[in-house]
Every structure is written in structure tokens, then in C-alpha cells.
Amino acid sequence: MRLTCLAFTLAVALAAARGAAPIKTIALSPTRLPDGLDNPEPVRDLFDSLLAGELAHAGVTVIPSTEAGAIWKRLADSVHGFYSAITGERVEAKYRAVMDGTRRELADRFHADAWLRPRIEVVPVDFQDGKARWDGASEGMGRGSSGTAPALSLVVSVSDMSGTEIYSGRGGIRVLSKGSKNISRDKFFEDSKRNLQALHLAIDSLAARLRVSP
């Protein structure tokens, strides 16, 4: 059993023990992307759309990412950002205030039961015998090759409206370099099959449980 599936099962059991209501409405944040993409908005729109479609197919009401994104930006602007101008480090008190404020507004205005925050990460991947395997995905790297390469993964985190994480999932997208050849940035997300595979790896166990919620 995948760890994400087990984590979600345990979270649901704990919620049921507390008499918590099932998830009927879920808020979606804009997909956070790695730095350096030449044209990030189409990528963000793509994954926001894929996630929203899969959640809706599971039978829940989806609050569009534009709503959570607008709330987050307004609250972040109200505290002049949450990174120190001196150290460049995140100021946890400000960050927590923005997180808590966004969560409260999503619950109050939209009656959200949960908040899903997706991101795409660059992760180091070890490979051997010409095959890279990470976060449920695999990709050929050249016959007999071994080493470490950067790769992309879709990561999702779902919290309830008290701030407790109730689900996390990951799905590998693609490697970013093979040997001395780096993949062009405009081709990172051109493979729709790999994008969809990453989506399903990251959220299928969540979607399955949403479909059977009473």
C-alpha cells in the first residue's frame, strides 16, 4: 500500500472518530512552480485545470484556484510579504498569519471543508542500469548508465480547515537531463501522458476516497 494512501486512511479514521463532516467542498490553490520557467502561466493553468477536473470527477465541489490565489495575494500584500528584506529568510509569524487568514476566508466565504495546495518540485533522482525511478514514475536514461539527475515531481498537500494535514501525494513527471544533454525548459511539460500520470500518482488515492464518502 502506498504511504500516501495509508496516511489518508488514518486521517479519515481520526476525523471520523472526532465526528468530522466528510469533504464535500475543496479549495484549490494555484500550482506553485519552480523558478526559472520562461512562460509559467500556461503550465500553472494546465495543472490547475487537471487537478480541478479530477476533483470534480470525484464528486466534490471545487473552489477555483483563482479564488484562493487572490485571497493569498491580498493577505500577503497586507503584511508586505513574508520574507525578510535583510536576511531573505521567511518570517514564520507573517507566513502563518497569511496561511491562517486564507484558510479562514476559504471556510467563511466558500464553506470549504479542505484546502489542496499543489506544487511542482525539482528533485534529485538516482538512477542505475539505465533507468530512473522516483515518486512512482520511471524513465530511460541510456543503456547501462547510472548516476544522479534532476527531475520534476508534482506534490499535493491537503489540509482540513483547522490546518491539520490530512493527505499528501507525489507523482514524478520527467527527468531534466540525460548525460550531458539538458532538456529545454519549453519542453519540460510537453508530454501530456507523463503530466497525466503524475496527476494520477499524486491524487488517485485521495480521489478514490472522496468518491466513496457518504
mmCIF file of N, CA and C in Angstrom, residues 30-77:
data_model
loop_
_atom_site.group_PDB
_atom_site.id
_atom_site.type_symbol
_atom_site.label_atom_id
_atom_site.label_comp_id
_atom_site.label_asym_id
_atom_site.label_seq_id
_atom_site.Cartn_x
_atom_site.Cartn_y
_atom_site.Cartn_z
ATOM 1 N N PRO A 30 -3.439 27.938 -6.613
ATOM 2 C CA PRO A 30 -2.667 27.870 -7.856
ATOM 3 C C PRO A 30 -1.429 26.994 -7.671
ATOM 4 N N THR A 31 -1.095 26.223 -8.674
ATOM 5 C CA THR A 31 0.074 25.356 -8.603
ATOM 6 C C THR A 31 1.345 26.193 -8.505
ATOM 7 N N ARG A 32 2.129 25.927 -7.458
ATOM 8 C CA ARG A 32 3.396 26.642 -7.284
ATOM 9 C C ARG A 32 4.454 25.962 -8.152
ATOM 10 N N LEU A 33 5.209 26.763 -8.900
ATOM 11 C CA LEU A 33 6.147 26.239 -9.890
ATOM 12 C C LEU A 33 7.582 26.544 -9.499
ATOM 13 N N PRO A 34 8.539 25.753 -9.985
ATOM 14 C CA PRO A 34 9.944 26.057 -9.721
ATOM 15 C C PRO A 34 10.366 27.333 -10.433
ATOM 16 N N ASP A 35 11.369 27.992 -9.895
ATOM 17 C CA ASP A 35 11.885 29.212 -10.512
ATOM 18 C C ASP A 35 12.521 28.892 -11.866
ATOM 19 N N GLY A 36 12.534 29.895 -12.724
ATOM 20 C CA GLY A 36 13.289 29.785 -13.962
ATOM 21 C C GLY A 36 12.511 29.372 -15.189
ATOM 22 N N LEU A 37 11.211 29.093 -15.052
ATOM 23 C CA LEU A 37 10.426 28.755 -16.241
ATOM 24 C C LEU A 37 10.228 29.999 -17.094
ATOM 25 N N ASP A 38 10.381 29.854 -18.407
ATOM 26 C CA ASP A 38 10.270 31.006 -19.298
ATOM 27 C C ASP A 38 8.839 31.520 -19.400
ATOM 28 N N ASN A 39 7.869 30.632 -19.360
ATOM 29 C CA ASN A 39 6.465 31.013 -19.535
ATOM 30 C C ASN A 39 5.616 30.202 -18.555
ATOM 31 N N PRO A 40 5.602 30.594 -17.283
ATOM 32 C CA PRO A 40 4.989 29.739 -16.258
ATOM 33 C C PRO A 40 3.467 29.677 -16.282
ATOM 34 N N GLU A 41 2.792 30.725 -16.737
ATOM 35 C CA GLU A 41 1.335 30.764 -16.589
ATOM 36 C C GLU A 41 0.613 29.621 -17.306
ATOM 37 N N PRO A 42 0.965 29.282 -18.556
ATOM 38 C CA PRO A 42 0.284 28.138 -19.184
ATOM 39 C C PRO A 42 0.493 26.830 -18.421
ATOM 40 N N VAL A 43 1.669 26.667 -17.810
ATOM 41 C CA VAL A 43 1.932 25.457 -17.026
ATOM 42 C C VAL A 43 1.052 25.444 -15.784
ATOM 43 N N ARG A 44 0.990 26.574 -15.102
ATOM 44 C CA ARG A 44 0.133 26.670 -13.913
ATOM 45 C C ARG A 44 -1.324 26.406 -14.282
ATOM 46 N N ASP A 45 -1.774 27.018 -15.362
ATOM 47 C CA ASP A 45 -3.164 26.825 -15.793
ATOM 48 C C ASP A 45 -3.439 25.357 -16.124
ATOM 49 N N LEU A 46 -2.465 24.699 -16.756
ATOM 50 C CA LEU A 46 -2.627 23.293 -17.125
ATOM 51 C C LEU A 46 -2.854 22.427 -15.893
ATOM 52 N N PHE A 47 -1.963 22.543 -14.908
ATOM 53 C CA PHE A 47 -2.077 21.672 -13.740
ATOM 54 C C PHE A 47 -3.253 22.066 -12.855
ATOM 55 N N ASP A 48 -3.557 23.353 -12.770
ATOM 56 C CA ASP A 48 -4.765 23.760 -12.038
ATOM 57 C C ASP A 48 -5.999 23.115 -12.663
ATOM 58 N N SER A 49 -6.061 23.130 -13.991
ATOM 59 C CA SER A 49 -7.205 22.563 -14.698
ATOM 60 C C SER A 49 -7.286 21.047 -14.519
ATOM 61 N N LEU A 50 -6.149 20.364 -14.627
ATOM 62 C CA LEU A 50 -6.132 18.914 -14.448
ATOM 63 C C LEU A 50 -6.591 18.527 -13.045
ATOM 64 N N LEU A 51 -6.087 19.233 -12.047
ATOM 65 C CA LEU A 51 -6.461 18.931 -10.666
ATOM 66 C C LEU A 51 -7.941 19.203 -10.423
ATOM 67 N N ALA A 52 -8.413 20.353 -10.892
ATOM 68 C CA ALA A 52 -9.824 20.699 -10.692
ATOM 69 C C ALA A 52 -10.736 19.677 -11.363
ATOM 70 N N GLY A 53 -10.372 19.255 -12.568
ATOM 71 C CA GLY A 53 -11.187 18.282 -13.280
ATOM 72 C C GLY A 53 -11.252 16.946 -12.569
ATOM 73 N N GLU A 54 -10.126 16.491 -12.047
ATOM 74 C CA GLU A 54 -10.105 15.199 -11.363
ATOM 75 C C GLU A 54 -10.886 15.256 -10.054
ATOM 76 N N LEU A 55 -10.771 16.363 -9.332
ATOM 77 C CA LEU A 55 -11.519 16.506 -8.079
ATOM 78 C C LEU A 55 -13.020 16.580 -8.345
ATOM 79 N N ALA A 56 -13.404 17.328 -9.381
ATOM 80 C CA ALA A 56 -14.824 17.413 -9.727
ATOM 81 C C ALA A 56 -15.358 16.040 -10.127
ATOM 82 N N HIS A 57 -14.542 15.273 -10.847
ATOM 83 C CA HIS A 57 -14.948 13.920 -11.249
ATOM 84 C C HIS A 57 -15.162 13.019 -10.034
ATOM 85 N N ALA A 58 -14.443 13.327 -8.944
ATOM 86 C CA ALA A 58 -14.606 12.556 -7.707
ATOM 87 C C ALA A 58 -15.870 12.941 -6.954
ATOM 88 N N GLY A 59 -16.565 13.983 -7.432
ATOM 89 C CA GLY A 59 -17.858 14.325 -6.857
ATOM 90 C C GLY A 59 -17.861 15.437 -5.835
ATOM 91 N N VAL A 60 -16.737 16.174 -5.716
ATOM 92 C CA VAL A 60 -16.705 17.280 -4.764
ATOM 93 C C VAL A 60 -16.834 18.609 -5.503
ATOM 94 N N THR A 61 -17.297 19.615 -4.799
ATOM 95 C CA THR A 61 -17.331 20.971 -5.341
ATOM 96 C C THR A 61 -15.940 21.568 -5.220
ATOM 97 N N VAL A 62 -15.431 22.130 -6.310
ATOM 98 C CA VAL A 62 -14.075 22.678 -6.335
ATOM 99 C C VAL A 62 -14.128 24.198 -6.385
ATOM 100 N N ILE A 63 -13.517 24.839 -5.407
ATOM 101 C CA ILE A 63 -13.371 26.293 -5.429
ATOM 102 C C ILE A 63 -12.170 26.607 -6.314
ATOM 103 N N PRO A 64 -12.338 27.381 -7.391
ATOM 104 C CA PRO A 64 -11.257 27.587 -8.358
ATOM 105 C C PRO A 64 -9.997 28.166 -7.728
ATOM 106 N N SER A 65 -8.866 27.834 -8.316
ATOM 107 C CA SER A 65 -7.579 28.306 -7.806
ATOM 108 C C SER A 65 -7.470 29.823 -7.826
ATOM 109 N N THR A 66 -8.213 30.479 -8.721
ATOM 110 C CA THR A 66 -8.159 31.943 -8.771
ATOM 111 C C THR A 66 -8.655 32.566 -7.473
ATOM 112 N N GLU A 67 -9.600 31.921 -6.805
ATOM 113 C CA GLU A 67 -10.148 32.463 -5.561
ATOM 114 C C GLU A 67 -9.119 32.384 -4.439
ATOM 115 N N ALA A 68 -8.563 31.204 -4.217
ATOM 116 C CA ALA A 68 -7.545 31.057 -3.176
ATOM 117 C C ALA A 68 -6.320 31.903 -3.497
ATOM 118 N N GLY A 69 -5.963 31.974 -4.790
ATOM 119 C CA GLY A 69 -4.811 32.780 -5.181
ATOM 120 C C GLY A 69 -5.003 34.248 -4.886
ATOM 121 N N ALA A 70 -6.204 34.767 -5.137
ATOM 122 C CA ALA A 70 -6.483 36.184 -4.882
ATOM 123 C C ALA A 70 -6.470 36.488 -3.389
ATOM 124 N N ILE A 71 -7.043 35.589 -2.590
ATOM 125 C CA ILE A 71 -7.038 35.789 -1.138
ATOM 126 C C ILE A 71 -5.606 35.785 -0.617
ATOM 127 N N TRP A 72 -4.829 34.804 -1.054
ATOM 128 C CA TRP A 72 -3.438 34.692 -0.608
ATOM 129 C C TRP A 72 -2.652 35.950 -0.959
ATOM 130 N N LYS A 73 -2.777 36.428 -2.187
ATOM 131 C CA LYS A 73 -2.025 37.608 -2.613
ATOM 132 C C LYS A 73 -2.421 38.835 -1.796
ATOM 133 N N ARG A 74 -3.710 39.008 -1.575
ATOM 134 C CA ARG A 74 -4.169 40.172 -0.811
ATOM 135 C C ARG A 74 -3.622 40.146 0.614
ATOM 136 N N LEU A 75 -3.668 38.993 1.250
ATOM 137 C CA LEU A 75 -3.181 38.903 2.625
ATOM 138 C C LEU A 75 -1.657 39.015 2.690
ATOM 139 N N ALA A 76 -0.967 38.434 1.712
ATOM 140 C CA ALA A 76 0.495 38.564 1.678
ATOM 141 C C ALA A 76 0.906 40.017 1.470
ATOM 142 N N ASP A 77 0.193 40.722 0.594
ATOM 143 C CA ASP A 77 0.484 42.140 0.372
ATOM 144 C C ASP A 77 0.212 42.962 1.628
#
